[in-house]
Amino acid sequence: MDKYNFSDRERFEMTGLIDYSALQSLPQIWETTSQMFPDVLALLDPHAKPSVSLTYAQLYAEIQQFAAGIQALGVNAQPNIPIPPRIALFADNSARWMIADQGIMLAGAANAVRSSAAEREELLYILEHSGSTGLVVENIKTLKKLMPELFDLPVQWVVLLSDETPELMKGLKAINFRQLMKMASNFTLKPVNQNPQALATLIYTSGTTGKPKGVMLSHENFIHQLVALTSAIQPSVGDRTLSILPTWHSFGRIGEYFTLAQGCTQIYTNRRYLKQDLQTYTPQYVVGVPRLWESLYEGIQKSFCDKSPRMQKFIESFLTVSQSYIKAVRTWKRLDLENLTPSRSQLFQAWVKTITLAPLHYLGEMLIYKKIQQATGGKLKQLICGGGSLAQHLEDFFEIIGIDILVGYGLTETTPVLTVRRYWRNLRGSSGFPIANTEIKIVDLETHKPLPTGERGLVMARGPQVMQGYFLNPEATKKAIDPEGWFDTGDIGWLTPEGQIVLTGRAKDTIVLTNGENIEPQPIEDACLRSPLIDQIMLVGQDQKSLGAIIVVNLEALEQRVWKSGEINLNSKEIRDLFRAELSREVRNRPGYRRDDEIIAFELIKEPFTIENGLLTQTLKIRRNVVTERYRDLINWMFA
C-alpha cells in the first residue's frame, strides 16, 4: 500500500481479504483469485443460452485462452509502453464480456468499450477515433450495423462473442468465440510486462453534447479502487452479487472487478429477471443506479395497493410511525442532514421519541418489513448506489424496512468512485466520505477559490483514480484537470463539518430564472417523483419567470386514481388540476422549499424517456439537452 501514501486511518479502514496494491496490471487479479479460491463459483450467467457457470480457476483459464487467441490473431503488444494497441469491445453484460475484457488486457492491449445497442454512428466514431486494430462484438447483428464503413478502418480482425458463424469478408478475418478459443489451444500465451500507468481502457462519454470523449483509464486507476473500496464494503468469499449495470460503464465495471477480487459469486441478471433472481439467488450485494431502486420501490408500493383498504391503512400507519422513529434516531446520532448540530433539548426529545416509538417500529418490522425484505431475497447486506441522486423518499423507505443503501459518488473520469458512505456513519442524503488518498474541495464557481465548510460550490477532486486525460484531446484534458491535478467534476455540492459530501446538482443543469434565482432541478425532481402519478419528470425554465416541467405520466396509477375506463384525456381540466395539486404538495413538502421552486407550467406526455428513444443515457440518466430539443415546441408552448 506504500505507493498510495495511505494515512493510518485509511489503512485501518481498509480490510480487504487480499492486498492488491502491489499489482502491476489489472489482469493479475485472476492469477491471485484462482490460487486463493479456485473452486469458488466466480460467474453464473443463468439467462445465457446455454447458461454459463465458471469457478475462479476456470475463469482465469478462459481469460488466458482468450488472450492467447487474440495474440495469435496478431496483437502486436510491446512491454512497458504507455499506450498499447487498442481493441474495440462492443458488447453487453455476460460472462464472455468479462473474459474478453480481461483477455484483451492480459494480451497486452487496451480496449475501447461500448454497448452493442449504441447508435451506429457512435460505434463507428469510437472505432476510428480509438485507432482500434481489432474488434470484438456481441453478435452478427452488431457487426452488420458497422458495415460497410468497417472496411475503411484499420481493423484487421473481428471476433464474435456469440457462436454464430460469421460470413467471409474480403480482407477481414472474422471468427466466433468458440473458434477463437480452439485456435488458442495451439498457441502459447506470451506474457507482456505492463506498466501500472499504461492505458487499460478507453471509456467514451455518452456524447450528449458534441462528439463523445475517450476517457483514458490506466491499470493503476483501477487498482487504487480495488484497494480503497475495502474501507466501505467488506464482502466475504462466496457472497453473491447481482450484476445488472452495463459492464462497459465505469460504475458497473468497478463493481464487478471489486466484488470478484474479493471472491464473490457474480450472477448476471437484467430488469426482466431482477425480481425473480433476487428471490432465487438471495444476493448479499446489488450494485445499481437510483432508477433501479425507484422501480423496486414502485413494485413494493404496487403490492400495497393490491391489498384491501383496511390492510393498506394498517401498513400506512406503521410506515408513518417508523418515519418518525428513524427521524428521531438520525437526530440523536447526529445523522439528520437537516439538523447536523442539534441542541441538547433536541437530542433529549429525539431520545425520548426513539424509546417511545421503538416497540411500534419493531412490531412493524415483524409484521410487515421482514416480508418486504424476503421479496429481495432476505439476505441483502447492502445495496450499493451510484450514478445519480437518490431521492429522499427512497432513503427513508429503505431505512425503515431495514435495507442499508450505501451511496457513492464519482464520474467516468474518476474510475469512478471518489466518495462513498460508510455503514457505520451512513448519513442519508449525502454521498459519503472520500475514499483513501482522495481529496475533495469546494470552490467558488467563478473564481475557483476554496469555500468554507458548509458553503455550496463547484466540486473539485484529486487522487490516484483521476483519469490520465481525454484520448487525443489535450485541450479538453487541460480544461478538466488543472496543473495541480485537480479535476473539475462539474457538480455542485457542499461538505459537512466531518467531511461528508452532499451533492445538490450539476453546474450545467442549473436553471437560471429571470429574477436571477439559480434552481438546481434534481432535488425538486426527486421530490415530485414521490407522487405515484409521475413516472419521470424533467424541469425546464431557463430564462423564464418560473419553472416548468415535462412529466411522463404513470398511466396505470392515474387510471386507478380517476377510476375511468377507456382513453384518458391528459389535457382535461380534471387531470391537469390533479397533477397541479400533486406537484404543489410534493414541492412544498420538500426540505428547503422556496417560492421559486414552484412548478407553474407543465405538460403531460405518455411516451417515457428510454435508452431506445435516445432520451436516457445507458445508465438511465435523463439526457436533458436531448429532451429539451425533442420537446422544444412543447416547451415554447408551455411558456407562451
Tab-separated table of C-alpha atoms in Angstrom, residues 263-492:
chain	number	residue	atom	x	y	z
A	263	GLY	CA	-14.022	-13.872	-4.020
A	264	CYS	CA	-17.732	-13.180	-4.537
A	265	THR	CA	-20.025	-15.064	-6.906
A	266	GLN	CA	-21.361	-12.790	-9.632
A	267	ILE	CA	-24.782	-13.585	-11.110
A	268	TYR	CA	-25.859	-11.846	-14.310
A	269	THR	CA	-29.405	-10.553	-14.406
A	270	ASN	CA	-31.468	-7.876	-16.144
A	271	ARG	CA	-34.558	-5.816	-15.389
A	272	ARG	CA	-36.825	-8.552	-16.724
A	273	TYR	CA	-35.472	-11.168	-14.313
A	274	LEU	CA	-34.377	-8.958	-11.394
A	275	LYS	CA	-37.344	-9.680	-9.105
A	276	GLN	CA	-37.116	-13.404	-9.806
A	277	ASP	CA	-33.328	-13.522	-9.368
A	278	LEU	CA	-33.437	-11.643	-6.075
A	279	GLN	CA	-35.511	-14.457	-4.617
A	280	THR	CA	-33.785	-17.302	-6.457
A	281	TYR	CA	-30.185	-16.358	-5.689
A	282	THR	CA	-30.679	-14.352	-2.429
A	283	PRO	CA	-27.748	-11.972	-3.054
A	284	GLN	CA	-25.802	-10.192	-0.344
A	285	TYR	CA	-24.994	-7.227	-2.619
A	286	VAL	CA	-26.557	-5.468	-5.594
A	287	VAL	CA	-24.868	-2.556	-7.353
A	288	GLY	CA	-27.285	-0.217	-9.090
A	289	VAL	CA	-28.398	3.275	-10.046
A	290	PRO	CA	-31.231	5.254	-8.386
A	291	ARG	CA	-33.728	4.348	-11.096
A	292	LEU	CA	-33.291	0.667	-10.216
A	293	TRP	CA	-34.171	1.281	-6.567
A	294	GLU	CA	-37.050	3.505	-7.669
A	295	SER	CA	-38.503	0.652	-9.726
A	296	LEU	CA	-38.053	-1.740	-6.794
A	297	TYR	CA	-39.851	0.752	-4.530
A	298	GLU	CA	-42.655	1.187	-7.074
A	299	GLY	CA	-43.145	-2.581	-7.236
A	300	ILE	CA	-43.457	-2.767	-3.455
A	301	GLN	CA	-45.895	0.151	-3.418
A	302	LYS	CA	-47.968	-1.520	-6.120
A	303	SER	CA	-48.185	-4.668	-3.988
A	304	PHE	CA	-49.541	-2.481	-1.157
A	305	CYS	CA	-52.216	-1.073	-3.475
A	306	ASP	CA	-53.385	-4.599	-4.331
A	307	LYS	CA	-54.295	-5.237	-0.687
A	308	SER	CA	-57.613	-4.457	0.989
A	309	PRO	CA	-58.286	-0.852	2.109
A	310	ARG	CA	-58.062	-1.981	5.728
A	311	MET	CA	-54.653	-3.590	5.202
A	312	GLN	CA	-53.423	-0.526	3.270
A	313	LYS	CA	-54.366	1.686	6.221
A	314	PHE	CA	-52.649	-0.760	8.588
A	315	ILE	CA	-49.405	-0.643	6.571
A	316	GLU	CA	-49.554	3.137	6.175
A	317	SER	CA	-49.942	3.562	9.940
A	318	PHE	CA	-46.787	1.574	10.628
A	319	LEU	CA	-44.829	3.410	7.924
A	320	THR	CA	-45.849	6.747	9.444
A	321	VAL	CA	-44.716	5.663	12.916
A	322	SER	CA	-41.437	4.306	11.526
A	323	GLN	CA	-40.829	7.537	9.625
A	324	SER	CA	-40.941	9.430	12.928
A	325	TYR	CA	-38.785	6.761	14.557
A	326	ILE	CA	-35.940	6.913	12.024
A	327	LYS	CA	-36.067	10.710	12.089
A	328	ALA	CA	-35.572	10.639	15.866
A	329	VAL	CA	-32.740	8.100	15.614
A	330	ARG	CA	-30.984	10.210	12.998
A	331	THR	CA	-31.248	13.266	15.233
A	332	TRP	CA	-29.618	11.802	18.346
A	333	LYS	CA	-26.966	10.096	16.216
A	334	ARG	CA	-26.314	13.466	14.526
A	335	LEU	CA	-27.126	11.900	11.163
A	336	ASP	CA	-30.023	14.176	10.220
A	337	LEU	CA	-28.820	16.174	7.231
A	338	GLU	CA	-31.356	18.892	8.023
A	339	ASN	CA	-30.013	19.252	11.561
A	340	LEU	CA	-26.405	18.090	11.909
A	341	THR	CA	-25.847	20.039	15.132
A	342	PRO	CA	-28.969	19.507	17.284
A	343	SER	CA	-29.290	21.301	20.609
A	344	ARG	CA	-29.283	19.419	23.903
A	345	SER	CA	-33.064	19.739	24.159
A	346	GLN	CA	-33.487	18.397	20.618
A	347	LEU	CA	-31.220	15.467	21.439
A	348	PHE	CA	-33.246	14.713	24.570
A	349	GLN	CA	-36.558	14.932	22.704
A	350	ALA	CA	-35.223	12.656	19.965
A	351	TRP	CA	-34.043	10.125	22.555
A	352	VAL	CA	-37.446	10.089	24.253
A	353	LYS	CA	-39.228	9.681	20.916
A	354	THR	CA	-36.872	6.845	19.958
A	355	ILE	CA	-37.661	4.935	23.168
A	356	THR	CA	-41.385	5.614	22.798
A	357	LEU	CA	-41.690	4.572	19.152
A	358	ALA	CA	-39.171	1.698	19.120
A	359	PRO	CA	-41.723	-1.007	20.166
A	360	LEU	CA	-44.132	0.008	17.386
A	361	HIS	CA	-41.328	0.196	14.813
A	362	TYR	CA	-40.080	-3.297	15.727
A	363	LEU	CA	-43.647	-4.612	15.619
A	364	GLY	CA	-43.890	-3.205	12.111
A	365	GLU	CA	-40.620	-4.949	11.299
A	366	MET	CA	-42.008	-8.315	12.424
A	367	LEU	CA	-45.400	-7.900	10.743
A	368	ILE	CA	-44.513	-6.031	7.528
A	369	TYR	CA	-40.886	-5.090	6.884
A	370	LYS	CA	-39.451	-8.610	7.195
A	371	LYS	CA	-41.853	-9.743	4.451
A	372	ILE	CA	-40.638	-6.941	2.200
A	373	GLN	CA	-37.041	-7.990	2.861
A	374	GLN	CA	-37.959	-11.530	1.828
A	375	ALA	CA	-39.114	-10.161	-1.538
A	376	THR	CA	-35.491	-9.069	-2.118
A	377	GLY	CA	-34.140	-12.462	-1.089
A	378	GLY	CA	-33.866	-11.757	2.618
A	379	LYS	CA	-30.040	-11.823	2.760
A	380	LEU	CA	-29.068	-8.396	1.473
A	381	LYS	CA	-26.196	-6.854	3.397
A	382	GLN	CA	-26.111	-3.656	1.369
A	383	LEU	CA	-27.387	-2.062	-1.802
A	384	ILE	CA	-24.642	-0.033	-3.480
A	385	CYS	CA	-25.964	3.054	-5.242
A	386	GLY	CA	-24.241	5.448	-7.609
A	387	GLY	CA	-24.674	7.193	-10.919
A	388	GLY	CA	-27.116	9.848	-9.702
A	389	SER	CA	-29.091	11.377	-6.874
A	390	LEU	CA	-31.127	9.064	-4.628
A	391	ALA	CA	-34.467	10.667	-3.764
A	392	GLN	CA	-35.178	11.265	-0.074
A	393	HIS	CA	-38.344	9.153	-0.046
A	394	LEU	CA	-36.256	6.170	-1.194
A	395	GLU	CA	-33.679	6.867	1.510
A	396	ASP	CA	-36.454	6.903	4.114
A	397	PHE	CA	-38.294	3.836	2.841
A	398	PHE	CA	-35.293	1.523	2.627
A	399	GLU	CA	-34.046	2.650	6.028
A	400	ILE	CA	-37.492	1.929	7.506
A	401	ILE	CA	-37.625	-1.616	6.109
A	402	GLY	CA	-34.075	-2.317	7.254
A	403	ILE	CA	-32.158	-2.448	3.957
A	404	ASP	CA	-28.908	-0.481	4.047
A	405	ILE	CA	-28.071	1.635	0.994
A	406	LEU	CA	-24.501	2.915	0.623
A	407	VAL	CA	-24.456	5.805	-1.818
A	408	GLY	CA	-21.241	6.635	-3.626
A	409	TYR	CA	-20.159	9.438	-5.909
A	410	GLY	CA	-17.863	9.654	-8.864
A	411	LEU	CA	-17.579	10.010	-12.612
A	412	THR	CA	-16.262	8.008	-15.531
A	413	GLU	CA	-13.207	10.253	-15.367
A	414	THR	CA	-12.508	9.113	-11.782
A	415	THR	CA	-12.717	5.328	-12.388
A	416	PRO	CA	-15.366	6.153	-10.946
A	417	VAL	CA	-15.504	6.281	-7.127
A	418	LEU	CA	-14.452	9.431	-5.269
A	419	THR	CA	-16.590	9.152	-2.151
A	420	VAL	CA	-18.853	6.570	-0.535
A	421	ARG	CA	-20.875	6.286	2.641
A	422	ARG	CA	-19.665	4.006	5.395
A	423	TYR	CA	-22.115	1.600	7.006
A	424	TRP	CA	-21.007	2.860	10.428
A	425	ARG	CA	-21.713	6.501	9.513
A	426	ASN	CA	-24.498	6.358	6.938
A	427	LEU	CA	-25.593	9.974	6.538
A	428	ARG	CA	-28.707	9.742	4.368
A	429	GLY	CA	-28.780	12.436	1.708
A	430	SER	CA	-25.001	12.575	1.472
A	431	SER	CA	-22.585	10.750	-0.811
A	432	GLY	CA	-20.218	9.879	1.992
A	433	PHE	CA	-16.559	10.387	2.826
A	434	PRO	CA	-13.726	10.463	0.274
A	435	ILE	CA	-12.125	7.062	-0.197
A	436	ALA	CA	-8.457	6.532	0.628
A	437	ASN	CA	-5.914	9.009	-0.713
A	438	THR	CA	-8.662	11.097	-2.320
A	439	GLU	CA	-9.034	14.843	-1.830
A	440	ILE	CA	-12.234	16.846	-2.284
A	441	LYS	CA	-12.556	20.613	-2.150
A	442	ILE	CA	-15.418	23.021	-2.839
A	443	VAL	CA	-14.597	26.175	-4.802
A	444	ASP	CA	-16.415	29.264	-5.992
A	445	LEU	CA	-17.968	28.758	-9.423
A	446	GLU	CA	-16.462	31.930	-10.827
A	447	THR	CA	-13.162	32.474	-9.007
A	448	HIS	CA	-12.360	28.814	-8.154
A	449	LYS	CA	-11.235	29.964	-4.700
A	450	PRO	CA	-11.830	27.386	-1.922
A	451	LEU	CA	-15.031	27.869	0.076
A	452	PRO	CA	-15.545	27.222	3.801
A	453	THR	CA	-17.185	24.035	5.102
A	454	GLY	CA	-20.927	24.130	4.582
A	455	GLU	CA	-20.895	26.558	1.647
A	456	ARG	CA	-22.121	25.324	-1.716
A	457	GLY	CA	-19.908	25.470	-4.783
A	458	LEU	CA	-18.115	23.537	-7.502
A	459	VAL	CA	-16.731	20.124	-6.501
A	460	MET	CA	-13.056	19.532	-7.341
A	461	ALA	CA	-11.301	16.185	-6.824
A	462	ARG	CA	-7.747	14.870	-6.775
A	463	GLY	CA	-6.417	11.336	-6.320
A	464	PRO	CA	-4.903	8.233	-7.960
A	465	GLN	CA	-8.233	7.377	-9.597
A	466	VAL	CA	-8.376	10.537	-11.742
A	467	MET	CA	-8.060	9.727	-15.441
A	468	GLN	CA	-4.914	10.285	-17.486
A	469	GLY	CA	-6.885	12.563	-19.775
A	470	TYR	CA	-9.115	12.501	-22.843
A	471	PHE	CA	-7.646	10.456	-25.693
A	472	LEU	CA	-6.173	12.648	-28.450
A	473	ASN	CA	-7.840	15.696	-26.920
A	474	PRO	CA	-5.285	17.747	-24.957
A	475	GLU	CA	-7.486	20.866	-24.959
A	476	ALA	CA	-10.373	19.089	-23.201
A	477	THR	CA	-7.901	17.460	-20.800
A	478	LYS	CA	-6.379	20.812	-19.881
A	479	LYS	CA	-9.841	22.243	-19.271
A	480	ALA	CA	-10.817	19.327	-16.997
A	481	ILE	CA	-7.602	18.923	-14.950
A	482	ASP	CA	-5.626	21.899	-13.663
A	483	PRO	CA	-1.803	21.956	-13.336
A	484	GLU	CA	-2.043	20.813	-9.692
A	485	GLY	CA	-4.008	17.714	-10.662
A	486	TRP	CA	-7.459	18.908	-9.512
A	487	PHE	CA	-10.290	17.538	-11.644
A	488	ASP	CA	-13.326	19.737	-12.318
A	489	THR	CA	-16.296	17.424	-11.714
A	490	GLY	CA	-18.908	19.889	-12.946
A	491	ASP	CA	-21.018	19.045	-9.876
A	492	ILE	CA	-22.367	21.422	-7.241
